[in-house]
Amino acid sequence: MENLIPLTVGFIGPGSIALIGVVALIIFGPKKLPELGRAAGQTLKEFKSATHGIMDDDKDKKDETKEK
């Protein structure tokens, strides 16, 4: 199972990305697509900040245990 992840990433090229973009444009339409992109970007930004918060909390706990 571990070997599948690097192989699948290698198959995503410019042609695949263009095909995905065309299919998304057909399904959602040109007016809805920017809204979906914006919502996806905001979601990723919130997720990233939440993960950084968790990592910072873990780092603080490690620092506290080292001081004791």
Coordinates of C-alpha atoms in Angstrom, one line a residue:
M1 CA 0.0 0.0 0.0
E2 CA 2.9 2.4 0.7
N3 CA 4.2 2.0 -2.8
L4 CA 0.9 3.2 -4.4
I5 CA 1.1 6.8 -3.2
P6 CA 4.3 7.9 -5.1
L7 CA 3.0 6.2 -8.3
T8 CA -0.3 7.9 -8.3
V9 CA 1.2 11.4 -7.8
G10 CA 3.4 10.8 -10.9
F11 CA 0.4 10.4 -13.1
I12 CA -1.0 13.9 -12.5
G13 CA 0.4 16.0 -15.3
P14 CA -0.6 19.1 -17.1
G15 CA -3.0 17.2 -19.4
S16 CA -4.8 15.6 -16.5
I17 CA -5.2 18.9 -14.7
A18 CA -6.6 20.5 -17.9
L19 CA -9.0 17.6 -18.3
I20 CA -10.2 18.0 -14.7
G21 CA -10.6 21.8 -15.3
V22 CA -12.7 21.2 -18.4
V23 CA -14.9 18.7 -16.7
A24 CA -15.4 21.0 -13.7
L25 CA -16.2 23.9 -16.0
I26 CA -18.9 21.7 -17.8
I27 CA -20.4 20.5 -14.6
F28 CA -20.5 23.7 -12.5
G29 CA -20.4 26.4 -15.2
P30 CA -18.2 29.5 -15.5
K31 CA -20.2 31.5 -12.9
K32 CA -20.1 29.0 -10.1
L33 CA -16.5 27.8 -10.6
P34 CA -14.7 30.9 -9.0
E35 CA -17.0 30.6 -6.0
L36 CA -16.1 27.0 -5.5
G37 CA -12.4 27.8 -5.8
R38 CA -12.7 30.5 -3.3
A39 CA -14.5 28.3 -0.8
A40 CA -11.9 25.5 -1.3
G41 CA -9.1 28.0 -0.7
Q42 CA -10.7 29.3 2.5
T43 CA -11.3 25.8 3.7
L44 CA -7.6 24.9 3.1
K45 CA -6.5 28.0 4.9
E46 CA -8.6 27.3 7.9
F47 CA -7.3 23.7 8.0
K48 CA -3.7 24.8 7.7
S49 CA -4.1 27.3 10.6
A50 CA -5.8 24.6 12.7
T51 CA -3.0 22.1 12.1
H52 CA -0.4 24.8 13.0
G53 CA -2.3 25.5 16.2
I54 CA -2.2 21.8 17.1
M55 CA 1.4 21.5 16.3
D56 CA 2.2 24.6 18.4
D57 CA 0.3 23.1 21.3
D58 CA 2.3 19.9 21.1
K59 CA 5.5 21.8 20.9
D60 CA 4.5 23.8 24.1
K61 CA 3.7 20.6 25.9
K62 CA 7.1 19.1 25.0
D63 CA 8.9 22.3 26.1
E64 CA 7.0 22.1 29.5
T65 CA 8.0 18.5 30.1
K66 CA 11.7 19.3 29.3
E67 CA 11.7 22.2 31.9
K68 CA 10.5 19.9 34.7

